Amino acid sequence: MKEINSLNISDSWKQKLSKNIRSKSFLDLQKFLETERVNSVIYPREEQMFAAFNFVPFEKVKVVIIGQDPYHGHDQANGLAFSVHKNIKIPPSLRNIYKELHEDIGCDIPAHGDLTSWAKQGVLLLNSNLTVKSGLPASHKNRGWEEFTDNVIKIVSDEKDNVIFILWGKFAQQKIKFIDTTKHHVLEAAHPSPFSAYRGFFGCKHFSRTNELLSRNGSKSINWDIR
């Protein structure tokens, strides 16, 4: 089992999450993952498991978009919620996100699904579970990731101001209980999946609204355009 200092997570987050990383729940989770990786194919790759944190140091977090599970298809997941590797077909939910992005602020529909450029600008693309077994959605549910990522949301809420939390779908919207809505902005809409996007995701204008809020708070807007 890996020591805290050897975990591939940026120092700023390691400091903020040290108590959680040392908890019995997280240690049990690491033991479980070690066994899983011996016996199964796990996504994302181990070196990308904490990509969301490594692209966005704690002090740079401006926006949090909450997802549920990494994609479970062959080599899709890259450690960022809703994002896939550049050589992977764009999944339906992300395709709908791109459609809304185009309708909202006129961005061209990207040719790939890698959202790293958003992360590099302070958008924390946080899945509730950071790993999944190949071909088995929700296979790492209730193994300890939820406690870890709920604490991430709470720490961001407690220690920062004027962060924009984007909650798409009922699962993400349940996380509002960890957010101090008196000092942060919460944008809610239906999930972008094909099953629900037409019931309130399309037309939510969360991309333009996020930039309006950032500008109002004196922060640099996000360039949502993906090349």
PDB file of N, CA and C in Angstrom, residues 48 66 71-72 76-77 84 92 96 117 119 121 128 167 173-174 180 205:
ATOM      1  N   GLN A  48      -3.349   8.331 -13.840  1.00  0.00           N
ATOM      2  CA  GLN A  48      -4.317   9.393 -14.111  1.00  0.00           C
ATOM      3  C   GLN A  48      -5.454   9.430 -13.096  1.00  0.00           C
ATOM      4  N   ILE A  66     -19.388  18.349 -11.174  1.00  0.00           N
ATOM      5  CA  ILE A  66     -19.433  17.058 -10.483  1.00  0.00           C
ATOM      6  C   ILE A  66     -20.046  15.982 -11.377  1.00  0.00           C
ATOM      7  N   TYR A  71     -15.834   6.779 -17.172  1.00  0.00           N
ATOM      8  CA  TYR A  71     -16.309   5.902 -18.243  1.00  0.00           C
ATOM      9  C   TYR A  71     -15.659   4.530 -18.076  1.00  0.00           C
ATOM     10  N   HIS A  72     -16.431   3.471 -18.329  1.00  0.00           N
ATOM     11  CA  HIS A  72     -15.934   2.116 -18.087  1.00  0.00           C
ATOM     12  C   HIS A  72     -15.527   1.385 -19.359  1.00  0.00           C
ATOM     13  N   GLN A  76     -11.264   4.674 -22.095  1.00  0.00           N
ATOM     14  CA  GLN A  76     -11.957   5.949 -22.275  1.00  0.00           C
ATOM     15  C   GLN A  76     -11.519   6.987 -21.242  1.00  0.00           C
ATOM     16  N   ALA A  77     -11.597   6.619 -19.973  1.00  0.00           N
ATOM     17  CA  ALA A  77     -11.441   7.577 -18.878  1.00  0.00           C
ATOM     18  C   ALA A  77     -10.026   8.135 -18.800  1.00  0.00           C
ATOM     19  N   VAL A  84     -12.699  12.229 -22.035  1.00  0.00           N
ATOM     20  CA  VAL A  84     -12.068  11.008 -22.531  1.00  0.00           C
ATOM     21  C   VAL A  84     -10.768  11.362 -23.256  1.00  0.00           C
ATOM     22  N   PRO A  92     -21.982   9.984 -25.616  1.00  0.00           N
ATOM     23  CA  PRO A  92     -23.225  10.742 -25.816  1.00  0.00           C
ATOM     24  C   PRO A  92     -23.413  11.916 -24.864  1.00  0.00           C
ATOM     25  N   ASN A  96     -23.625  15.926 -25.910  1.00  0.00           N
ATOM     26  CA  ASN A  96     -24.699  16.857 -25.555  1.00  0.00           C
ATOM     27  C   ASN A  96     -24.162  18.098 -24.850  1.00  0.00           C
ATOM     28  N   SER A 117      -8.081  21.222 -21.270  1.00  0.00           N
ATOM     29  CA  SER A 117      -7.948  22.679 -21.366  1.00  0.00           C
ATOM     30  C   SER A 117      -8.853  23.388 -20.368  1.00  0.00           C
ATOM     31  N   ALA A 119      -9.669  22.067 -17.378  1.00  0.00           N
ATOM     32  CA  ALA A 119      -9.032  21.817 -16.084  1.00  0.00           C
ATOM     33  C   ALA A 119      -7.865  22.779 -15.845  1.00  0.00           C
ATOM     34  N   GLN A 121      -7.588  25.688 -16.578  1.00  0.00           N
ATOM     35  CA  GLN A 121      -8.060  27.048 -16.276  1.00  0.00           C
ATOM     36  C   GLN A 121      -8.766  27.143 -14.922  1.00  0.00           C
ATOM     37  N   SER A 128     -17.482  11.472  -8.505  1.00  0.00           N
ATOM     38  CA  SER A 128     -17.691  11.012  -7.132  1.00  0.00           C
ATOM     39  C   SER A 128     -16.866   9.760  -6.852  1.00  0.00           C
ATOM     40  N   LEU A 167     -23.964  21.461 -11.057  1.00  0.00           N
ATOM     41  CA  LEU A 167     -24.556  20.182 -10.674  1.00  0.00           C
ATOM     42  C   LEU A 167     -25.547  19.739 -11.741  1.00  0.00           C
ATOM     43  N   GLN A 173     -26.748  16.827  -7.798  1.00  0.00           N
ATOM     44  CA  GLN A 173     -27.494  17.804  -7.010  1.00  0.00           C
ATOM     45  C   GLN A 173     -27.611  17.408  -5.540  1.00  0.00           C
ATOM     46  N   GLN A 174     -27.449  16.118  -5.257  1.00  0.00           N
ATOM     47  CA  GLN A 174     -27.446  15.688  -3.856  1.00  0.00           C
ATOM     48  C   GLN A 174     -26.230  16.220  -3.100  1.00  0.00           C
ATOM     49  N   ASP A 180     -21.692  25.466   0.971  1.00  0.00           N
ATOM     50  CA  ASP A 180     -22.236  26.644   1.646  1.00  0.00           C
ATOM     51  C   ASP A 180     -22.760  27.595   0.575  1.00  0.00           C
ATOM     52  N   LYS A 205     -27.630  27.154 -20.280  1.00  0.00           N
ATOM     53  CA  LYS A 205     -26.679  28.260 -20.457  1.00  0.00           C
ATOM     54  C   LYS A 205     -25.665  28.374 -19.312  1.00  0.00           C
TER      55      LYS A 205
END
